Coordinates of C-alpha atoms in Angstrom, one line a residue:
Chain A
M7 CA 111.3 -135.3 140.0
S8 CA 111.0 -132.1 141.8
A9 CA 113.5 -130.0 143.6
A10 CA 112.7 -131.1 147.1
D11 CA 113.2 -134.9 146.9
R12 CA 116.1 -135.5 144.6
P13 CA 118.8 -135.3 147.3
Q14 CA 116.6 -137.7 149.3
A15 CA 116.3 -140.1 146.4
W16 CA 119.6 -141.9 147.1
R17 CA 119.0 -142.2 150.8
R18 CA 115.6 -143.6 150.1
R19 CA 117.1 -146.1 147.6
L20 CA 119.6 -147.3 150.2
D21 CA 117.4 -147.7 153.3
G22 CA 113.8 -147.4 152.2
T23 CA 111.1 -150.0 151.9
W24 CA 110.8 -151.9 148.7
S25 CA 108.0 -149.7 147.4
R26 CA 110.1 -146.7 148.1
R27 CA 113.0 -148.1 146.3
L28 CA 110.9 -148.9 143.3
R29 CA 109.5 -145.4 143.2
S30 CA 112.9 -143.8 143.5
I31 CA 114.0 -145.8 140.4
A32 CA 110.8 -144.8 138.7
E33 CA 111.8 -141.2 139.3
D34 CA 115.0 -141.6 137.5
R35 CA 113.1 -143.5 134.8
L36 CA 111.4 -140.2 134.1
D37 CA 114.8 -138.7 133.2
L38 CA 115.5 -141.8 131.1
L39 CA 112.1 -141.3 129.3
A40 CA 113.0 -137.6 128.6
W41 CA 116.3 -138.6 127.0
V42 CA 114.6 -141.3 124.9
I43 CA 112.1 -138.8 123.7
I44 CA 114.7 -136.3 122.8
A45 CA 116.8 -138.8 121.0
A46 CA 113.8 -139.9 119.0
L47 CA 113.0 -136.3 118.1
V48 CA 116.6 -135.7 117.0
V49 CA 116.7 -138.9 114.9
S50 CA 113.5 -138.1 113.1
A51 CA 114.6 -134.4 112.7
V52 CA 117.8 -135.4 111.1
F53 CA 116.8 -138.5 109.1
A54 CA 113.2 -137.9 108.3
K55 CA 114.2 -136.8 104.8
P56 CA 117.5 -135.9 103.1
I57 CA 119.1 -132.6 104.0
R58 CA 120.3 -130.8 100.9
L59 CA 122.0 -127.4 100.8
T60 CA 121.7 -125.2 97.7
V61 CA 125.1 -124.0 96.8
P62 CA 125.2 -120.3 95.8
S63 CA 126.0 -119.9 92.1
V64 CA 129.1 -117.8 93.0
L65 CA 130.7 -120.7 94.8
Q66 CA 129.8 -123.0 91.9
T67 CA 131.6 -120.8 89.4
L68 CA 134.6 -120.4 91.7
S69 CA 135.0 -124.1 92.2
G70 CA 135.1 -124.5 88.4
G71 CA 132.0 -126.7 88.3
F72 CA 133.4 -129.0 91.0
L73 CA 130.6 -128.2 93.4
A74 CA 127.1 -129.4 92.2
E75 CA 124.0 -127.2 92.5
T76 CA 123.1 -128.9 95.8
V77 CA 125.2 -130.6 98.4
T78 CA 123.6 -133.5 100.2
L79 CA 124.5 -133.4 103.9
Q80 CA 122.3 -136.4 104.8
P81 CA 121.0 -138.7 102.1
L82 CA 118.7 -141.0 104.2
Q83 CA 114.9 -140.8 104.2
L84 CA 113.2 -142.5 107.1
A85 CA 109.8 -141.0 106.5
P86 CA 107.7 -143.5 104.5
H87 CA 106.1 -140.9 102.3
D88 CA 106.6 -137.4 101.1
P89 CA 105.3 -135.0 103.7
I90 CA 103.8 -132.5 101.1
D91 CA 102.6 -134.7 98.2
Q92 CA 98.8 -134.9 98.1
N93 CA 97.1 -138.1 97.3
L94 CA 93.4 -137.3 97.3
A95 CA 92.4 -140.9 96.6
D96 CA 93.6 -141.8 100.1
R97 CA 92.3 -138.8 102.0
L98 CA 91.2 -139.2 105.7
H99 CA 92.5 -142.7 105.7
P100 CA 92.6 -144.1 109.3
P101 CA 95.8 -145.6 110.6
S102 CA 96.8 -148.7 108.7
R103 CA 99.9 -150.6 107.6
E104 CA 100.4 -148.3 104.7
Y105 CA 99.8 -145.1 106.7
P106 CA 100.7 -146.0 110.4
L107 CA 99.2 -142.7 111.7
G108 CA 96.6 -142.2 109.0
T109 CA 96.3 -139.5 106.4
D110 CA 95.0 -136.0 106.5
Q111 CA 92.3 -134.2 104.5
L112 CA 94.6 -134.0 101.5
G113 CA 95.8 -137.6 101.7
R114 CA 99.2 -136.8 103.1
D115 CA 100.9 -139.3 105.4
I116 CA 100.7 -138.0 108.9
L117 CA 103.7 -140.0 110.2
S118 CA 105.9 -138.5 107.6
R119 CA 104.6 -135.0 108.3
L120 CA 105.1 -135.6 112.0
M121 CA 108.7 -136.6 111.5
V122 CA 109.6 -133.7 109.3
G123 CA 107.7 -131.5 111.8
A124 CA 110.2 -132.6 114.4
R125 CA 112.9 -131.0 112.3
I126 CA 111.0 -127.7 112.2
S127 CA 110.2 -127.7 115.9
L128 CA 113.7 -128.6 117.0
S129 CA 115.5 -126.3 114.7
V130 CA 113.2 -123.3 115.6
G131 CA 113.8 -124.2 119.3
V132 CA 117.6 -124.4 118.9
V133 CA 117.8 -121.2 116.8
V134 CA 115.6 -119.1 119.1
V135 CA 117.2 -120.5 122.3
S136 CA 120.8 -120.0 121.0
I137 CA 120.1 -116.4 119.9
S138 CA 118.4 -115.5 123.1
L139 CA 121.1 -117.2 125.1
M140 CA 124.0 -115.5 123.3
I141 CA 122.4 -112.0 123.4
G142 CA 121.1 -112.4 126.9
T143 CA 124.4 -113.8 128.3
A144 CA 126.5 -111.1 126.7
V145 CA 124.2 -108.3 127.8
G146 CA 124.0 -109.9 131.3
V147 CA 127.7 -110.2 131.8
V148 CA 128.5 -106.7 130.5
S149 CA 125.7 -105.2 132.6
G150 CA 126.5 -107.1 135.8
Y151 CA 130.3 -106.7 135.5
L152 CA 130.4 -103.0 134.5
G153 CA 127.5 -101.9 136.7
G154 CA 126.9 -98.1 136.8
W155 CA 124.8 -96.4 134.1
V156 CA 125.3 -99.3 131.6
D157 CA 123.7 -101.7 134.0
E158 CA 120.9 -99.2 134.8
A159 CA 120.1 -98.6 131.2
V160 CA 120.1 -102.3 130.3
M161 CA 117.9 -103.3 133.2
R162 CA 115.4 -100.6 132.3
I163 CA 115.1 -102.0 128.8
V164 CA 114.6 -105.5 130.3
D165 CA 111.9 -104.1 132.5
I166 CA 110.1 -102.6 129.6
V167 CA 110.2 -105.9 127.6
L168 CA 109.0 -107.8 130.6
A169 CA 106.2 -105.3 131.1
F170 CA 104.4 -107.2 128.3
P171 CA 103.0 -110.7 128.8
G172 CA 105.7 -112.6 126.8
L173 CA 103.6 -114.4 124.3
L174 CA 101.4 -111.4 123.5
L175 CA 104.4 -109.4 122.6
A176 CA 105.7 -112.2 120.4
L177 CA 102.3 -112.5 118.9
V178 CA 102.0 -108.9 118.0
V179 CA 105.6 -108.7 116.7
A180 CA 105.0 -111.8 114.5
G181 CA 101.7 -110.4 113.4
I182 CA 103.1 -107.1 112.3
L183 CA 106.1 -108.6 110.6
G184 CA 103.8 -110.9 108.7
P185 CA 103.1 -114.6 109.3
S186 CA 106.2 -116.8 108.8
L187 CA 108.4 -119.1 110.8
T188 CA 111.3 -116.7 110.5
N189 CA 109.3 -113.9 111.9
I190 CA 108.1 -116.1 114.8
M191 CA 111.8 -116.9 115.6
I192 CA 112.6 -113.1 115.6
A193 CA 109.6 -112.4 117.8
L194 CA 110.4 -115.1 120.3
A195 CA 114.1 -114.0 120.5
V196 CA 113.1 -110.4 120.9
V197 CA 111.3 -111.4 124.1
G198 CA 113.5 -114.3 125.1
W199 CA 116.9 -112.7 125.7
T200 CA 115.6 -110.8 128.7
Q201 CA 115.4 -113.7 131.0
Y202 CA 118.9 -114.8 130.3
A203 CA 120.2 -111.3 130.8
R204 CA 118.5 -111.1 134.2
I205 CA 119.7 -114.5 135.4
V206 CA 123.3 -113.9 134.2
R207 CA 123.4 -110.4 135.6
G208 CA 122.3 -111.7 139.0
S209 CA 124.9 -114.5 139.0
V210 CA 127.7 -112.1 137.9
L211 CA 126.8 -109.7 140.7
S212 CA 127.0 -112.5 143.2
V213 CA 130.2 -114.0 141.8
K214 CA 131.8 -110.5 141.7
Q215 CA 131.7 -110.3 145.4
R216 CA 133.3 -113.7 146.0
D217 CA 136.8 -113.8 147.5
F218 CA 138.4 -115.7 144.6
V219 CA 137.4 -113.0 142.2
A220 CA 138.9 -110.3 144.4
A221 CA 142.0 -112.4 144.8
A222 CA 142.4 -112.8 141.1
K223 CA 141.9 -109.1 140.6
L224 CA 144.6 -108.4 143.2
M225 CA 147.0 -110.8 141.4
G226 CA 146.6 -108.5 138.4
V227 CA 144.4 -110.8 136.2
S228 CA 143.1 -108.6 133.3
E229 CA 139.4 -107.9 133.2
P230 CA 138.4 -109.8 130.0
R231 CA 140.4 -112.8 131.4
L232 CA 138.8 -112.4 134.8
V233 CA 135.3 -112.5 133.2
S234 CA 136.1 -115.5 130.9
T235 CA 137.9 -117.7 133.4
H236 CA 136.1 -116.8 136.7
V237 CA 132.8 -115.2 136.0
I238 CA 131.4 -117.1 133.0
P239 CA 132.0 -120.7 134.3
N240 CA 130.0 -119.7 137.4
V241 CA 127.0 -118.6 135.5
I242 CA 126.8 -121.5 133.1
G243 CA 124.7 -123.7 135.4
P244 CA 121.6 -121.5 135.6
V245 CA 121.9 -120.6 131.9
V246 CA 121.9 -124.3 130.9
I247 CA 118.8 -125.0 133.0
L248 CA 117.0 -121.9 131.7
A249 CA 117.9 -122.9 128.1
T250 CA 116.4 -126.4 128.6
L251 CA 113.2 -125.1 130.1
D252 CA 113.2 -122.4 127.4
M253 CA 113.4 -125.1 124.7
A254 CA 110.1 -126.5 126.0
Y255 CA 108.6 -123.1 126.0
V256 CA 109.8 -122.2 122.5
I257 CA 108.5 -125.4 121.0
L258 CA 105.1 -124.8 122.7
A259 CA 105.0 -121.2 121.6
T260 CA 105.9 -121.9 118.0
A261 CA 103.2 -124.5 117.8
G262 CA 100.8 -122.1 119.4
L263 CA 101.6 -119.2 117.2
S264 CA 101.4 -121.4 114.1
F265 CA 98.1 -122.8 115.4
L266 CA 96.8 -119.2 115.4
G267 CA 98.0 -118.8 111.8
L268 CA 101.0 -116.5 112.6
G269 CA 103.7 -119.0 112.0
A270 CA 104.3 -121.8 109.5
Q271 CA 101.9 -121.7 106.6
P272 CA 100.4 -124.7 104.9
P273 CA 101.6 -127.0 103.4
T274 CA 104.5 -126.9 105.8
P275 CA 104.2 -129.9 108.2
E276 CA 104.5 -127.8 111.4
W277 CA 102.8 -129.5 114.4
G278 CA 100.7 -126.5 115.4
T279 CA 99.6 -125.9 111.8
M280 CA 98.7 -129.6 111.4
L281 CA 96.6 -129.5 114.6
S282 CA 94.9 -126.4 113.4
Q283 CA 93.9 -128.1 110.1
G284 CA 92.7 -131.2 111.9
R285 CA 90.3 -129.4 114.1
H286 CA 87.6 -129.5 111.4
H287 CA 87.8 -133.3 111.4
L288 CA 87.6 -134.0 115.2
L289 CA 84.9 -136.6 115.0
T290 CA 85.4 -138.1 111.5
A291 CA 89.2 -138.3 111.5
W292 CA 90.5 -137.9 115.1
W293 CA 94.1 -138.7 114.2
I294 CA 94.7 -135.5 112.2
A295 CA 94.6 -133.2 115.2
N296 CA 95.5 -135.6 118.0
V297 CA 98.7 -137.0 116.6
P298 CA 100.4 -133.6 116.4
G299 CA 98.8 -132.7 119.7
V300 CA 100.5 -135.7 121.3
A301 CA 103.8 -134.8 119.6
I302 CA 103.8 -131.3 120.9
M303 CA 103.0 -132.4 124.4
V304 CA 105.6 -135.2 124.4
A305 CA 108.3 -132.9 123.1
V306 CA 107.5 -130.1 125.6
L307 CA 107.3 -132.7 128.4
A308 CA 110.7 -134.1 127.7
F309 CA 112.4 -130.8 127.9
N310 CA 110.5 -129.8 131.0
I311 CA 111.5 -133.1 132.8
L312 CA 115.1 -132.5 131.8
G313 CA 115.1 -128.9 132.9
D314 CA 113.6 -129.9 136.3
S315 CA 116.1 -132.6 136.9
L316 CA 119.0 -130.4 135.9
R317 CA 117.7 -127.7 138.3
D318 CA 117.7 -130.2 141.2
L319 CA 121.5 -130.6 140.8
L320 CA 122.1 -126.9 141.2
D321 CA 122.2 -124.6 144.2
P322 CA 118.5 -124.3 145.3
R323 CA 118.8 -120.6 145.9
V324 CA 119.7 -119.9 142.3
A325 CA 117.4 -122.7 141.1
S326 CA 114.3 -121.2 142.8
R327 CA 114.3 -118.4 140.3
L328 CA 114.1 -120.7 137.4
E329 CA 110.6 -121.9 136.6
G330 CA 109.2 -123.7 133.6
K331 CA 106.7 -121.6 131.8
G332 CA 103.4 -122.8 130.5
G333 CA 101.0 -120.3 129.2
L334 CA 99.6 -121.7 126.0
Chain B
M7 CA 106.5 -99.5 153.2
Y8 CA 105.5 -96.1 151.7
R9 CA 109.0 -95.5 150.5
F10 CA 109.0 -98.8 148.8
I11 CA 105.7 -98.2 147.1
L12 CA 106.8 -94.7 146.1
R13 CA 110.0 -96.0 144.6
R14 CA 108.1 -98.7 142.7
A15 CA 105.6 -96.2 141.5
V16 CA 108.4 -94.0 140.1
S17 CA 110.0 -96.8 138.3
I18 CA 106.6 -97.9 136.9
V19 CA 106.0 -94.5 135.4
F20 CA 109.3 -94.9 133.5
V21 CA 108.4 -98.4 132.5
L22 CA 105.0 -97.3 131.3
F23 CA 106.6 -94.6 129.2
G24 CA 108.8 -97.2 127.6
V25 CA 105.8 -99.4 127.1
S26 CA 103.9 -96.6 125.3
V27 CA 106.9 -95.8 123.0
T28 CA 107.3 -99.5 122.2
T29 CA 103.7 -100.0 121.5
F30 CA 103.6 -97.0 119.3
G31 CA 106.9 -97.7 117.6
M32 CA 106.0 -101.3 116.7
V33 CA 103.3 -100.1 114.4
V34 CA 105.2 -97.1 112.9
F35 CA 108.1 -99.2 111.8
T36 CA 105.8 -101.8 110.2
P37 CA 106.9 -102.9 106.8
G38 CA 104.4 -101.6 104.2
D39 CA 102.1 -98.6 104.2
P40 CA 99.1 -99.3 106.4
A41 CA 97.0 -96.9 104.3
E42 CA 97.6 -98.8 101.2
I43 CA 97.1 -102.2 102.8
V44 CA 93.9 -101.3 104.6
L45 CA 92.4 -99.5 101.5
R46 CA 93.2 -102.5 99.3
E47 CA 91.5 -104.7 101.9
Q48 CA 88.4 -102.5 102.0
T49 CA 87.9 -102.0 98.3
A50 CA 89.4 -105.2 97.0
Q51 CA 91.4 -103.2 94.4
N52 CA 94.5 -101.1 94.2
P53 CA 93.7 -97.8 95.9
S54 CA 94.2 -94.6 94.0
Q55 CA 96.9 -92.1 95.1
E56 CA 94.1 -89.8 96.1
A57 CA 92.4 -92.3 98.4
I58 CA 95.7 -93.1 100.1
R59 CA 96.4 -89.4 100.6
E60 CA 93.0 -88.9 102.1
F61 CA 93.3 -91.9 104.4
R62 CA 96.8 -90.8 105.6
A63 CA 95.4 -87.3 106.3
E64 CA 92.4 -88.6 108.1
H65 CA 94.5 -90.9 110.4
G66 CA 97.3 -88.3 110.9
L67 CA 99.8 -90.6 109.3
D68 CA 101.5 -87.6 107.5
D69 CA 102.8 -85.9 110.6
P70 CA 106.3 -86.4 111.8
I71 CA 106.6 -89.5 114.0
P72 CA 107.3 -87.6 117.3
V73 CA 104.2 -85.5 116.6
Q74 CA 102.1 -88.6 115.9
Y75 CA 103.4 -90.1 119.1
L76 CA 102.5 -87.0 121.2
D77 CA 99.1 -86.8 119.6
W78 CA 98.4 -90.4 120.3
M79 CA 99.7 -90.1 123.8
A80 CA 97.6 -87.0 124.6
D81 CA 94.5 -88.9 123.4
V82 CA 95.5 -92.0 125.4
L83 CA 95.8 -90.0 128.6
R84 CA 92.3 -88.7 128.0
G85 CA 91.1 -92.3 127.6
D86 CA 90.8 -92.2 123.8
L87 CA 92.7 -95.0 122.2
G88 CA 91.9 -93.9 118.7
Q89 CA 89.6 -95.0 115.9
S90 CA 89.6 -98.4 114.2
Y91 CA 90.5 -98.4 110.5
Y92 CA 87.5 -100.5 109.7
H93 CA 84.8 -100.1 112.4
D94 CA 83.1 -96.9 113.4
T95 CA 83.3 -97.7 117.1
P96 CA 86.1 -96.1 119.0
V97 CA 88.9 -98.5 120.1
T98 CA 88.2 -97.7 123.8
T99 CA 84.6 -98.8 123.5
M100 CA 85.5 -102.0 121.7
I101 CA 88.0 -102.9 124.4
I102 CA 85.6 -102.1 127.2
R103 CA 82.9 -104.1 125.5
R104 CA 85.0 -107.2 125.3
F105 CA 86.8 -106.8 128.5
G106 CA 84.1 -108.4 130.6
D107 CA 84.2 -111.6 128.6
T108 CA 87.9 -112.1 129.2
A109 CA 87.8 -111.1 132.8
E110 CA 85.0 -113.7 133.4
L111 CA 87.1 -116.4 131.7
A112 CA 90.2 -115.4 133.8
V113 CA 88.3 -115.4 137.1
A114 CA 86.7 -118.8 136.3
A115 CA 90.1 -120.2 135.3
I116 CA 91.7 -119.1 138.6
L117 CA 88.8 -120.7 140.5
V118 CA 89.3 -124.0 138.6
A119 CA 93.0 -123.8 139.2
L120 CA 92.6 -123.3 143.0
V121 CA 90.0 -126.0 143.3
I122 CA 92.4 -128.5 141.7
S123 CA 95.7 -127.3 143.1
I124 CA 95.0 -126.7 146.8
P125 CA 94.0 -130.3 147.6
A126 CA 96.6 -131.7 145.2
G127 CA 99.4 -129.6 146.6
V128 CA 98.6 -130.3 150.3
I129 CA 98.1 -134.0 149.8
S130 CA 101.3 -134.2 147.8
A131 CA 103.3 -132.5 150.6
V132 CA 101.7 -134.5 153.4
H133 CA 102.4 -137.8 151.6
T134 CA 105.8 -137.0 150.1
G135 CA 107.2 -139.8 148.1
E136 CA 104.0 -141.8 148.2
L137 CA 101.6 -142.6 145.4
P138 CA 99.4 -139.5 145.7
D139 CA 102.5 -137.4 145.6
H140 CA 103.8 -139.0 142.5
A141 CA 100.4 -138.8 140.9
S142 CA 100.0 -135.1 141.6
Q143 CA 103.6 -134.4 140.5
L144 CA 103.2 -136.3 137.3
G145 CA 99.9 -134.5 136.8
S146 CA 101.4 -131.1 137.2
L147 CA 104.2 -131.9 134.8
L148 CA 101.6 -133.0 132.2
G149 CA 99.6 -129.8 133.0
V150 CA 102.6 -127.5 132.3
S151 CA 103.4 -129.3 129.1
M152 CA 99.9 -129.8 127.7
P153 CA 99.2 -127.3 124.9
N154 CA 95.9 -125.5 125.7
F155 CA 95.0 -125.5 122.0
W156 CA 95.0 -129.3 122.1
L157 CA 93.4 -129.8 125.5
G158 CA 90.5 -127.5 124.5
Y159 CA 89.7 -129.7 121.5
L160 CA 90.0 -132.9 123.6
L161 CA 87.5 -131.4 126.0
I162 CA 85.2 -130.4 123.2
V163 CA 85.2 -133.9 121.7
V164 CA 84.5 -135.6 125.0
F165 CA 82.2 -133.2 126.8
S166 CA 80.5 -131.4 123.9
L167 CA 80.3 -133.8 121.1
Y168 CA 80.0 -137.2 122.8
L169 CA 78.5 -136.5 126.2
E170 CA 76.7 -133.3 125.0
L171 CA 77.1 -131.8 128.5
F172 CA 78.5 -128.4 127.4
P173 CA 78.2 -126.3 124.2
V174 CA 81.1 -126.3 121.8
S175 CA 81.4 -122.5 121.8
G176 CA 79.8 -119.3 122.8
A177 CA 79.8 -117.1 125.8
G178 CA 77.3 -115.7 128.3
T179 CA 76.1 -118.6 130.4
V180 CA 77.9 -120.7 133.0
R181 CA 77.6 -123.8 130.9
E182 CA 79.5 -122.1 128.1
L183 CA 82.2 -121.0 130.5
V184 CA 83.0 -124.4 132.0
L185 CA 85.2 -125.9 129.3
P186 CA 87.2 -122.8 128.5
A187 CA 87.8 -122.2 132.2
V188 CA 89.0 -125.8 132.7
T189 CA 91.3 -125.5 129.7
L190 CA 92.9 -122.3 130.9
G191 CA 92.9 -123.2 134.5
S192 CA 94.6 -126.6 134.2
G193 CA 98.0 -125.1 133.4
I194 CA 97.8 -122.6 136.3
A195 CA 96.7 -125.5 138.5
A196 CA 99.9 -127.3 137.6
I197 CA 102.1 -124.3 138.5
I198 CA 100.3 -123.7 141.8
T199 CA 100.3 -127.3 142.8
R200 CA 104.1 -127.5 142.5
L201 CA 104.6 -124.3 144.4
L202 CA 102.2 -125.1 147.2
R203 CA 103.8 -128.5 147.6
S204 CA 107.3 -127.1 148.0
S205 CA 106.0 -124.3 150.2
M206 CA 104.2 -126.8 152.4
L207 CA 107.3 -128.9 152.7
D208 CA 109.3 -125.9 153.9
V209 CA 106.7 -125.0 156.4
L210 CA 106.3 -128.5 157.8
E211 CA 109.9 -128.5 158.6
A212 CA 109.7 -125.4 160.7
E213 CA 110.1 -125.5 164.4
Y214 CA 106.7 -124.3 165.4
I215 CA 105.2 -127.2 163.5
G216 CA 107.3 -129.5 165.7
T217 CA 106.1 -127.6 168.7
A218 CA 102.5 -128.0 167.6
R219 CA 103.0 -131.7 167.2
S220 CA 104.7 -132.1 170.5
K221 CA 101.8 -130.4 172.2
G222 CA 99.9 -133.4 171.0
L223 CA 97.7 -131.6 168.5
R224 CA 96.1 -133.8 165.9
E225 CA 98.0 -134.1 162.6
R226 CA 95.0 -132.7 160.8
I227 CA 95.0 -129.6 162.8
V228 CA 98.8 -129.2 162.5
V229 CA 98.6 -129.5 158.7
Y230 CA 95.5 -127.3 158.1
K231 CA 95.6 -124.8 160.8
H232 CA 99.3 -124.2 161.3
A233 CA 101.1 -125.2 158.1
F234 CA 98.6 -124.6 155.4
R235 CA 98.0 -120.9 156.2
N236 CA 101.7 -120.0 156.1
A237 CA 102.3 -122.1 153.1
L238 CA 99.7 -120.0 151.3
I239 CA 101.8 -116.9 151.4
P240 CA 104.0 -117.6 148.3
V241 CA 100.9 -119.0 146.6
V242 CA 99.2 -115.7 146.8
T243 CA 102.0 -114.1 144.9
I244 CA 102.0 -116.8 142.2
V245 CA 98.2 -116.5 141.7
G246 CA 98.7 -112.8 141.3
L247 CA 101.6 -113.2 138.9
Q248 CA 99.5 -115.6 136.7
F249 CA 97.8 -112.6 135.3
G250 CA 100.2 -112.5 132.3
Y251 CA 99.7 -116.3 131.8
L252 CA 96.0 -115.8 131.8
L253 CA 96.1 -113.1 129.1
N254 CA 98.5 -115.2 127.0
G255 CA 96.3 -118.3 127.5
A256 CA 93.1 -116.4 127.0
V257 CA 94.1 -115.6 123.4
I258 CA 94.4 -119.3 122.5
V259 CA 91.4 -120.5 124.6
E260 CA 89.1 -117.8 123.1
I261 CA 90.1 -118.8 119.6
V262 CA 89.6 -122.6 120.3
F263 CA 86.2 -122.0 121.8
Q264 CA 85.3 -119.1 119.5
R265 CA 84.5 -116.9 122.5
P266 CA 84.4 -113.2 122.2
G267 CA 87.0 -111.4 124.3
L268 CA 90.2 -109.4 124.2
G269 CA 92.1 -112.4 122.7
T270 CA 89.9 -112.8 119.7
L271 CA 89.7 -109.0 119.3
L272 CA 93.5 -108.9 119.1
I273 CA 93.9 -111.8 116.7
E274 CA 91.2 -110.3 114.4
A275 CA 92.9 -106.9 114.5
I276 CA 96.3 -108.4 113.8
F277 CA 95.1 -110.2 110.7
A278 CA 93.1 -107.2 109.5
R279 CA 96.1 -104.9 110.2
D280 CA 93.8 -102.7 112.2
Y281 CA 96.7 -101.1 114.0
P282 CA 94.8 -98.7 116.3
I283 CA 93.1 -101.7 117.9
V284 CA 96.4 -103.6 118.2
Q285 CA 98.1 -100.6 119.8
G286 CA 95.3 -99.9 122.1
L287 CA 95.0 -103.5 123.3
V288 CA 98.7 -104.0 123.8
L289 CA 98.9 -100.8 125.8
V290 CA 95.9 -101.7 128.0
I291 CA 97.2 -105.2 128.6
A292 CA 100.7 -104.0 129.4
V293 CA 99.4 -101.4 131.8
L294 CA 97.1 -104.0 133.5
F295 CA 100.0 -106.4 133.7
V296 CA 102.4 -103.9 135.2
V297 CA 99.9 -102.6 137.7
S298 CA 98.9 -106.1 138.8
N299 CA 102.5 -107.0 139.3
L300 CA 102.9 -103.9 141.5
L301 CA 99.8 -104.8 143.5
V302 CA 101.1 -108.4 144.0
D303 CA 104.4 -107.1 145.2
V304 CA 102.8 -104.7 147.7
A305 CA 100.3 -107.4 148.9
Y306 CA 103.1 -109.9 149.4
R307 CA 105.1 -107.5 151.6
Y308 CA 101.9 -106.7 153.5
I309 CA 101.0 -110.3 154.1
D310 CA 104.5 -111.4 155.1
P311 CA 106.1 -108.8 157.4
R312 CA 109.4 -110.7 157.4
I313 CA 110.1 -109.1 154.0
R314 CA 112.0 -105.9 154.2
F315 CA 110.3 -102.9 152.8
D316 CA 113.3 -101.1 151.5
G317 CA 113.1 -102.8 148.1
G318 CA 115.7 -105.4 149.1
T319 CA 115.5 -108.7 147.2
R320 CA 113.6 -111.5 148.8

């Protein structure tokens, strides 16, 4: 579960008392739980409702009418109801067979909204983490490898971004660009790349001094090749861990910013927006706010567990610099 | 030590310059003309060209951007953060007025966090692998993952609406502070618990602990007098570095509990597009954040003489 005991887990399992053995298995169960949660999130994100792409009219003309207006990538619909359709006759309906998690103030099925919400949270997470990771890694490698004034300049920019408490900067950027999910993604990526740049730069600096890199250099390996075959494989570990913990943070931050009204706008079934709408019905219809609340926590928890356990597999000195972020 | 502080101070001046340019720039490159947006908001109709021109002149929006920046900066250095587009109060006064509420919340949250995390972290480390350890580790995992904007409402439902122990919202009295402080403090408690646990485990393995034990000292004394004190060193840093977390979290918690404070002021200003307030707040918060990080860094090196003072990494 935490950095300190994982190496001991196997030893405990082999020669511990029964209660210790059980607990050690329970520790790994936590990993299992995280994977189950993430699998469930992915399934509901993909299959909640069909995924259709609109084909640009240029392509339609080019294909001579072969391509339809929309292309269906995924035709299934697991969500029992439409997440947006209002049904005022059934508003504030408690959980029942028809509506397993109840309905909201406009009679929309909360389970369906929750499932489609998983698609929003996961895709925002994946997009923001990928953009931050790509920019941050590229900047970190270049900065660490080249050194000199490039490194100096890049690190000063990173310092400036990190001089703001992260969420506040994202909040202001999103607020100035105007409330929307896209702007939240931009805002989170503007802040997010810096941590990757720092970690990658640090790893590159330490790899650069290792003997095998010097040896490769002496053997006349070209610089781009040196970076791609020797430096990058050595920085992947910390980056993957950071990305996993970052996924948790981005999901939490997206929900938080949407809760504040800066992200997804109604009727989008985003978890933070749903929670914000449910707060007016805390006593009369507890399920409206609490169901998305549980969803956010469970999703964030799963990625945090996974990040923690990945970190335990890695060199503790590098790992100690990687911490999960709360803050919302 | 002094050279270290000096070097950090120089780099901070640079960072603060960057911060001020960023803060200023964010608003200048905003899509849409603030004059038009604000006037439309105020009068609820499309503003005339004349009104826009007047507004722009009044707020110095016609000057070239570098001139605007220098004017703004000159005022800021004199402690004048400008004039709100909507209110007659200067931004500086508005920030000072609300500062106390947020500071109060932050201090209370830290206290809550320490009260929870110190026992949890120590017990967890002393009983590694046993039930209390698992409970506290699971608790801190939940604490890190729990959205404050949900926890706040859960506390309101249980303690305000059902048990009627604390008011739903408001600020000023201790009773009104409890729920927001617990909400904000729980996440920090989770972070400190984890850190204190691993720090205690490190210390308990040290040789002088073995010595203390072999002298026949009671375990309680070994743990609390010898180990705990040294394990607190990294905790001090983390508590200091939680400042940013507190400010992030305060925004959400203040909105949930409808408390006055810097967070609610910022959100109101963002939605009203009252940019002088946004700029002023962001600048003040960033400066506080940078300075507090510097103080933590210096304090850390002061408390733990093993750390080199030449700016080498830990």
